[in-house]
Amino acid sequence: AAIDVIGSSPEAWAQFQSTVTAFDVRHRDVPDALLVAQAIAIDAELVTCDKRLATYPGVTVRVLSTDPA
């Protein structure tokens, strides 16, 4: 599988500003909001162990299990 490296687009920055304002994002949640905004802007699914990312509306998140097998 290939990994594409993408830059931030004007759409992603607009989405980020909207997300930060709508959810009063502060401090440690700023990087999460930036990831969410980028994913929304490019219609991508986020794959993570961080359940909090799934709380942002408009983004598709696949939460991986954090339980040891």
Short mmCIF file of C-alpha atoms in Angstrom, two decimals:
data_model
loop_
_atom_site.label_atom_id
_atom_site.label_comp_id
_atom_site.label_asym_id
_atom_site.label_seq_id
_atom_site.Cartn_x
_atom_site.Cartn_y
_atom_site.Cartn_z
CA ALA A 1 0.00 0.00 0.00
CA ALA A 2 1.23 3.46 -0.83
CA ILE A 3 1.23 6.40 1.53
CA ASP A 4 0.53 9.80 0.02
CA VAL A 5 2.07 12.84 1.65
CA ILE A 6 -0.24 15.80 1.29
CA GLY A 7 0.04 19.45 2.10
CA SER A 8 -2.59 21.59 3.71
CA SER A 9 -5.05 23.13 1.31
CA PRO A 10 -7.08 26.32 1.71
CA GLU A 11 -10.11 24.05 2.27
CA ALA A 12 -8.34 22.25 5.12
CA TRP A 13 -7.42 25.53 6.81
CA ALA A 14 -11.01 26.80 6.45
CA GLN A 15 -12.30 23.53 7.93
CA PHE A 16 -9.77 23.83 10.77
CA GLN A 17 -10.91 27.35 11.60
CA SER A 18 -14.52 26.22 11.55
CA THR A 19 -13.79 23.22 13.78
CA VAL A 20 -11.78 25.25 16.29
CA THR A 21 -14.56 27.83 16.54
CA ALA A 22 -17.46 25.38 16.67
CA PHE A 23 -15.91 23.17 19.36
CA ASP A 24 -13.94 25.79 21.29
CA VAL A 25 -10.79 23.74 20.67
CA ARG A 26 -7.91 24.60 22.97
CA HIS A 27 -4.41 23.49 23.90
CA ARG A 28 -3.83 19.76 23.49
CA ASP A 29 -6.85 19.33 21.19
CA VAL A 30 -5.47 21.65 18.48
CA PRO A 31 -3.45 18.90 16.72
CA ASP A 32 -6.53 16.64 16.75
CA ALA A 33 -8.64 19.38 15.19
CA LEU A 34 -6.01 19.88 12.49
CA LEU A 35 -5.98 16.16 11.65
CA VAL A 36 -9.77 16.07 11.55
CA ALA A 37 -9.96 19.15 9.33
CA GLN A 38 -7.42 17.72 6.89
CA ALA A 39 -9.29 14.41 6.72
CA ILE A 40 -12.59 16.16 6.08
CA ALA A 41 -11.05 18.37 3.39
CA ILE A 42 -9.71 15.39 1.42
CA ASP A 43 -12.56 13.00 2.30
CA ALA A 44 -10.21 10.58 4.04
CA GLU A 45 -10.77 8.10 6.83
CA LEU A 46 -8.69 8.51 9.99
CA VAL A 47 -7.34 5.29 11.47
CA THR A 48 -6.33 5.72 15.09
CA CYS A 49 -6.44 4.38 18.61
CA ASP A 50 -7.69 7.75 19.86
CA LYS A 51 -11.44 7.46 20.47
CA ARG A 52 -11.75 11.22 20.92
CA LEU A 53 -11.24 11.83 17.20
CA ALA A 54 -14.53 10.07 16.52
CA THR A 55 -16.37 12.76 18.50
CA TYR A 56 -15.86 15.37 15.75
CA PRO A 57 -18.79 15.38 13.31
CA GLY A 58 -18.14 15.10 9.61
CA VAL A 59 -15.08 12.87 9.80
CA THR A 60 -14.91 9.12 9.26
CA VAL A 61 -12.83 7.48 11.97
CA ARG A 62 -11.82 3.85 12.38
CA VAL A 63 -10.81 3.30 15.97
CA LEU A 64 -8.41 0.42 16.45
CA SER A 65 -8.58 -1.65 19.59
CA THR A 66 -6.21 -0.64 22.34
CA ASP A 67 -6.79 -3.89 24.22
CA PRO A 68 -3.81 -6.24 24.21
CA ALA A 69 -4.53 -9.48 22.37
#
